[in-house]
PDB file of C-alpha atoms in Angstrom:
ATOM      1  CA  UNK A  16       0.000   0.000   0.000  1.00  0.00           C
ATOM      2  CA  UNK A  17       1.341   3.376  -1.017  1.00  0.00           C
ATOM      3  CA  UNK A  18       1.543   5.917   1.913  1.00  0.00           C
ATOM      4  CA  UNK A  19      -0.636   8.216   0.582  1.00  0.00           C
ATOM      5  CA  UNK A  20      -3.261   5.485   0.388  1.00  0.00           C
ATOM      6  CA  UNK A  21      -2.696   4.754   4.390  1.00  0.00           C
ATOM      7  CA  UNK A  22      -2.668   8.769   4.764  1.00  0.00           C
ATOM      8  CA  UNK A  23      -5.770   8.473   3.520  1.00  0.00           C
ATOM      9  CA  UNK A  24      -6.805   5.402   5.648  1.00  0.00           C
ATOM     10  CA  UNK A  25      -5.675   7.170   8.409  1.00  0.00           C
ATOM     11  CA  UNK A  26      -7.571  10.425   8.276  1.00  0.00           C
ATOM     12  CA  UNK A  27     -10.858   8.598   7.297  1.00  0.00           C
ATOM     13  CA  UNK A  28     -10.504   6.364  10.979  1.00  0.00           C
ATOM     14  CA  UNK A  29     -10.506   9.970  12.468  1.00  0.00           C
ATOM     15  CA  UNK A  30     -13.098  11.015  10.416  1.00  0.00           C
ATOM     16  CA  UNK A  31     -15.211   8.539  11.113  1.00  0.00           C
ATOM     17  CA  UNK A  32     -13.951   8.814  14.933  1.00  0.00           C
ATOM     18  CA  UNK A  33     -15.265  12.346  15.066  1.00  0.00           C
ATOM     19  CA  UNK A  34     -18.591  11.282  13.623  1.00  0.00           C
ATOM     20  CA  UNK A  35     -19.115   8.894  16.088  1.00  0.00           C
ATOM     21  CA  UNK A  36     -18.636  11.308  18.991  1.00  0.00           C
ATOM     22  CA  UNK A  37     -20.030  14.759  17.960  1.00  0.00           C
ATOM     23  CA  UNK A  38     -20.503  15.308  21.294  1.00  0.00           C
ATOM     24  CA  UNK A  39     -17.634  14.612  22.832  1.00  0.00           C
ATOM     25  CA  UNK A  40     -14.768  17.214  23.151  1.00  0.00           C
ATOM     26  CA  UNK A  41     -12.504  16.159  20.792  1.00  0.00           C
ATOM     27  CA  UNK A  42      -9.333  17.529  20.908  1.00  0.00           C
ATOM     28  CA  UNK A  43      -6.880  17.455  18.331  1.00  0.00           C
ATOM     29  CA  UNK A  44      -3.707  15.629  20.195  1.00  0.00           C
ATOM     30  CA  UNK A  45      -5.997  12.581  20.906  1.00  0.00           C
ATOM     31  CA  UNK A  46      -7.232  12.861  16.946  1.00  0.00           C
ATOM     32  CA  UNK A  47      -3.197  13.101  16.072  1.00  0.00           C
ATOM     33  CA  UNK A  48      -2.873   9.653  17.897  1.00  0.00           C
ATOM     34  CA  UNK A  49      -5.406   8.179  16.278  1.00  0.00           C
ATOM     35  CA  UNK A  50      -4.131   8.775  12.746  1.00  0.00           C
ATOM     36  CA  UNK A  51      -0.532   8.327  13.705  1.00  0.00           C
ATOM     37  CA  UNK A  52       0.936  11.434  12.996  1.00  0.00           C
ATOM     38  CA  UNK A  53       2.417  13.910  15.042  1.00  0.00           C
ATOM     39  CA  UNK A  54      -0.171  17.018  15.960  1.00  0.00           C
ATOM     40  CA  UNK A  55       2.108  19.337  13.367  1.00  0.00           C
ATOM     41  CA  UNK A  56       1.727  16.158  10.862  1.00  0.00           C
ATOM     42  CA  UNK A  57      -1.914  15.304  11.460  1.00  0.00           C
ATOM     43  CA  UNK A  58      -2.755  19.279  10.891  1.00  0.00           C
ATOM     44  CA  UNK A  59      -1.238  19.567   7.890  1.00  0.00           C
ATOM     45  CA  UNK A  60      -2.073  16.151   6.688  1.00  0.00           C
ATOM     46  CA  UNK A  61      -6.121  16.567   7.018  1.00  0.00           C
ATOM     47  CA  UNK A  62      -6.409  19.956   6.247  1.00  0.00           C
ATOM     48  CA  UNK A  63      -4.701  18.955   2.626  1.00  0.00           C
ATOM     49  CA  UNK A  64      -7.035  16.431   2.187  1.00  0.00           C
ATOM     50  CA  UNK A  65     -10.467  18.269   3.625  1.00  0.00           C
ATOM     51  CA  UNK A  66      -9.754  21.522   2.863  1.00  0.00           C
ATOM     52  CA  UNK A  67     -10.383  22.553   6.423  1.00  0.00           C
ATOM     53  CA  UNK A  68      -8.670  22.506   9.632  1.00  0.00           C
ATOM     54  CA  UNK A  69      -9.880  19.593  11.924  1.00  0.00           C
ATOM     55  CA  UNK A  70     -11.294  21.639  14.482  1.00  0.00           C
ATOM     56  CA  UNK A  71     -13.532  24.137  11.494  1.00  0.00           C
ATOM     57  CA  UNK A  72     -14.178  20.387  10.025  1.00  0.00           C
ATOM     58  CA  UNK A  73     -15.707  19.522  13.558  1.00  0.00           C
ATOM     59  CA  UNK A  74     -17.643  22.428  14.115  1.00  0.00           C
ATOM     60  CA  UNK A  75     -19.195  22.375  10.874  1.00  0.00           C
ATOM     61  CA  UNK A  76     -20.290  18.622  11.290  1.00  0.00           C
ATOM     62  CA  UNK A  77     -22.038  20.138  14.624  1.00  0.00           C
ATOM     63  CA  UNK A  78     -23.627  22.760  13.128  1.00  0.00           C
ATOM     64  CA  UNK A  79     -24.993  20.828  10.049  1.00  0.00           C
ATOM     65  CA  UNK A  80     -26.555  18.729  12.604  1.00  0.00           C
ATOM     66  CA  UNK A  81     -27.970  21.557  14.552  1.00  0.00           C
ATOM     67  CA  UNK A  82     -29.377  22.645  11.569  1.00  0.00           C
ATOM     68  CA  UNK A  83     -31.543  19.638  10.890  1.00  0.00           C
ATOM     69  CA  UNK A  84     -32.443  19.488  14.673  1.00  0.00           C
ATOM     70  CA  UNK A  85     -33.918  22.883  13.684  1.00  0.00           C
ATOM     71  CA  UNK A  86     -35.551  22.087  10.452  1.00  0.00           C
ATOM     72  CA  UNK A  87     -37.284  18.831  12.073  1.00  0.00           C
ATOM     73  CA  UNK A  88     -37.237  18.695  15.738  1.00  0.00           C
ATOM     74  CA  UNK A  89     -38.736  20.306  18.609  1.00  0.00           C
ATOM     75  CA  UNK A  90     -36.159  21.183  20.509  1.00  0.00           C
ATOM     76  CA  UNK A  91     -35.646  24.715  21.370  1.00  0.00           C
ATOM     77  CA  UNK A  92     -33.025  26.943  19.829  1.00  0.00           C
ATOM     78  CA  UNK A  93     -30.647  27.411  22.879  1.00  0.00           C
ATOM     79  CA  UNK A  94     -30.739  23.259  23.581  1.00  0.00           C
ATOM     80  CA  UNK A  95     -29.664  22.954  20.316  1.00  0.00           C
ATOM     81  CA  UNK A  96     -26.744  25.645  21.103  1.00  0.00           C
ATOM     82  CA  UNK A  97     -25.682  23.842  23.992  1.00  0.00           C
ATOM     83  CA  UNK A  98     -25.773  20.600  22.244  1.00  0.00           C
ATOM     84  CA  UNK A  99     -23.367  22.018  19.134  1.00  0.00           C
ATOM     85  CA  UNK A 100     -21.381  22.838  21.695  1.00  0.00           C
ATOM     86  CA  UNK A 101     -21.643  26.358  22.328  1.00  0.00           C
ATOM     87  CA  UNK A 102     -22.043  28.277  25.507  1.00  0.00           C
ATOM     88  CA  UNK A 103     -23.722  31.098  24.707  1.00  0.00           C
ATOM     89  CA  UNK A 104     -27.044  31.310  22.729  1.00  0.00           C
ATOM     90  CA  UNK A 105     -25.264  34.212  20.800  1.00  0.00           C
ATOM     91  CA  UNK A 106     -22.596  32.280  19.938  1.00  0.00           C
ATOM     92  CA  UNK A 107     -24.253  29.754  18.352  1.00  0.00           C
ATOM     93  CA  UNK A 108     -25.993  32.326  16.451  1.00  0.00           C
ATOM     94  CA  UNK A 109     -23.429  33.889  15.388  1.00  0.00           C
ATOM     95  CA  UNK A 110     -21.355  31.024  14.533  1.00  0.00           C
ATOM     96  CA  UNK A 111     -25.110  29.764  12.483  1.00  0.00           C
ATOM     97  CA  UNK A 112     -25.586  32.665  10.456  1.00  0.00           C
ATOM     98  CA  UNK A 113     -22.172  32.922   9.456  1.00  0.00           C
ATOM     99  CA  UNK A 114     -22.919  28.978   7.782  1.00  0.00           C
ATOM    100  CA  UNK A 115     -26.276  29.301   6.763  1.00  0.00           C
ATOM    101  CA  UNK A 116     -26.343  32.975   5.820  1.00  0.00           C
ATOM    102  CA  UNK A 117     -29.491  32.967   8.010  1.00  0.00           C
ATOM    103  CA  UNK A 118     -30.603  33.226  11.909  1.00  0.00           C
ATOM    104  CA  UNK A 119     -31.134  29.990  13.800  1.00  0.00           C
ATOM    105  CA  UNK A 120     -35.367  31.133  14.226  1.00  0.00           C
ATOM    106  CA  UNK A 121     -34.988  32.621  10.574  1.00  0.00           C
ATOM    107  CA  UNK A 122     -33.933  29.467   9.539  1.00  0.00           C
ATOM    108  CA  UNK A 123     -36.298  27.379  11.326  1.00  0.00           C
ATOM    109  CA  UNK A 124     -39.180  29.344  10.457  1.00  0.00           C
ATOM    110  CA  UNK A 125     -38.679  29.037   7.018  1.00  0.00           C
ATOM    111  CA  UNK A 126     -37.994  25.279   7.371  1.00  0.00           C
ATOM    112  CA  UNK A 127     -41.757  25.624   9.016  1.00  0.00           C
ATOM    113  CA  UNK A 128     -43.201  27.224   5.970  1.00  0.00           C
ATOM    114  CA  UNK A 129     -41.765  24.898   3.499  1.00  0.00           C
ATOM    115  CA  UNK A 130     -43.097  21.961   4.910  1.00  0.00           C
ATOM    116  CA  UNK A 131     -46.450  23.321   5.531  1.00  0.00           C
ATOM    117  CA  UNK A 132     -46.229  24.340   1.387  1.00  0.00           C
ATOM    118  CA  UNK A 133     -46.043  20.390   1.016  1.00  0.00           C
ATOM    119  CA  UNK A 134     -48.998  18.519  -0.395  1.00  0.00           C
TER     120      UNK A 134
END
């Protein structure tokens, strides 16, 4: 196996590592000894394969989910903060809008409308 193929193999066992446990913190030394590679290594390593820095990677992932916890579930808008992972209800927005271009309610609401547009 060529190394770039077990590079590869190795970033996807932290991917997969981080999807598994969203909400734990997961900090980058402990995702550097998953992979194998030093913290400088691993850094460079999966941001030249993702395209984004582990931790922006993670906090994406979280807010993607938040977002569908908005579009379809009942929980209220500072739960799903705190369960992304931020402190602060205007964090979380803040950190939202600057993903979906859109307010947490804003986008929720419209998530509302749509569906009720469905036949």
């Amino acid at each position: 196996m060529k190394s770039s193929e077990q590079w590869v193999e190795r970033i996807l066992r932290v991917v997969d590592h981080i999807q598994a446990n969203l909400d734990a913190e997961l900090r980058p030394e402990e995702l550097a000894d998953i992979a194998g590679f030093s913290l400088h290594h691993f850094h460079r390593v999966f941001r030249g394969m993702l395209d984004e820095s582990v931790m922006g990677f993670i906090r994406r992932l979280r807010l993607q989910r938040a977002a569908h916890q908005l579009e379809f579930g009942q929980a209220g808008i500072t739960e799903v903060a705190f369960g992304a992972g931020y402190r602060s209800h205007e964090a979380f927005t803040r950190a939202f809008t600057a993903a979906f271009g859109k307010s947490p309610s804003r986008y929720r609401d419209e998530a509302v409308r749509a569906m009720a547009d469905v036949p």
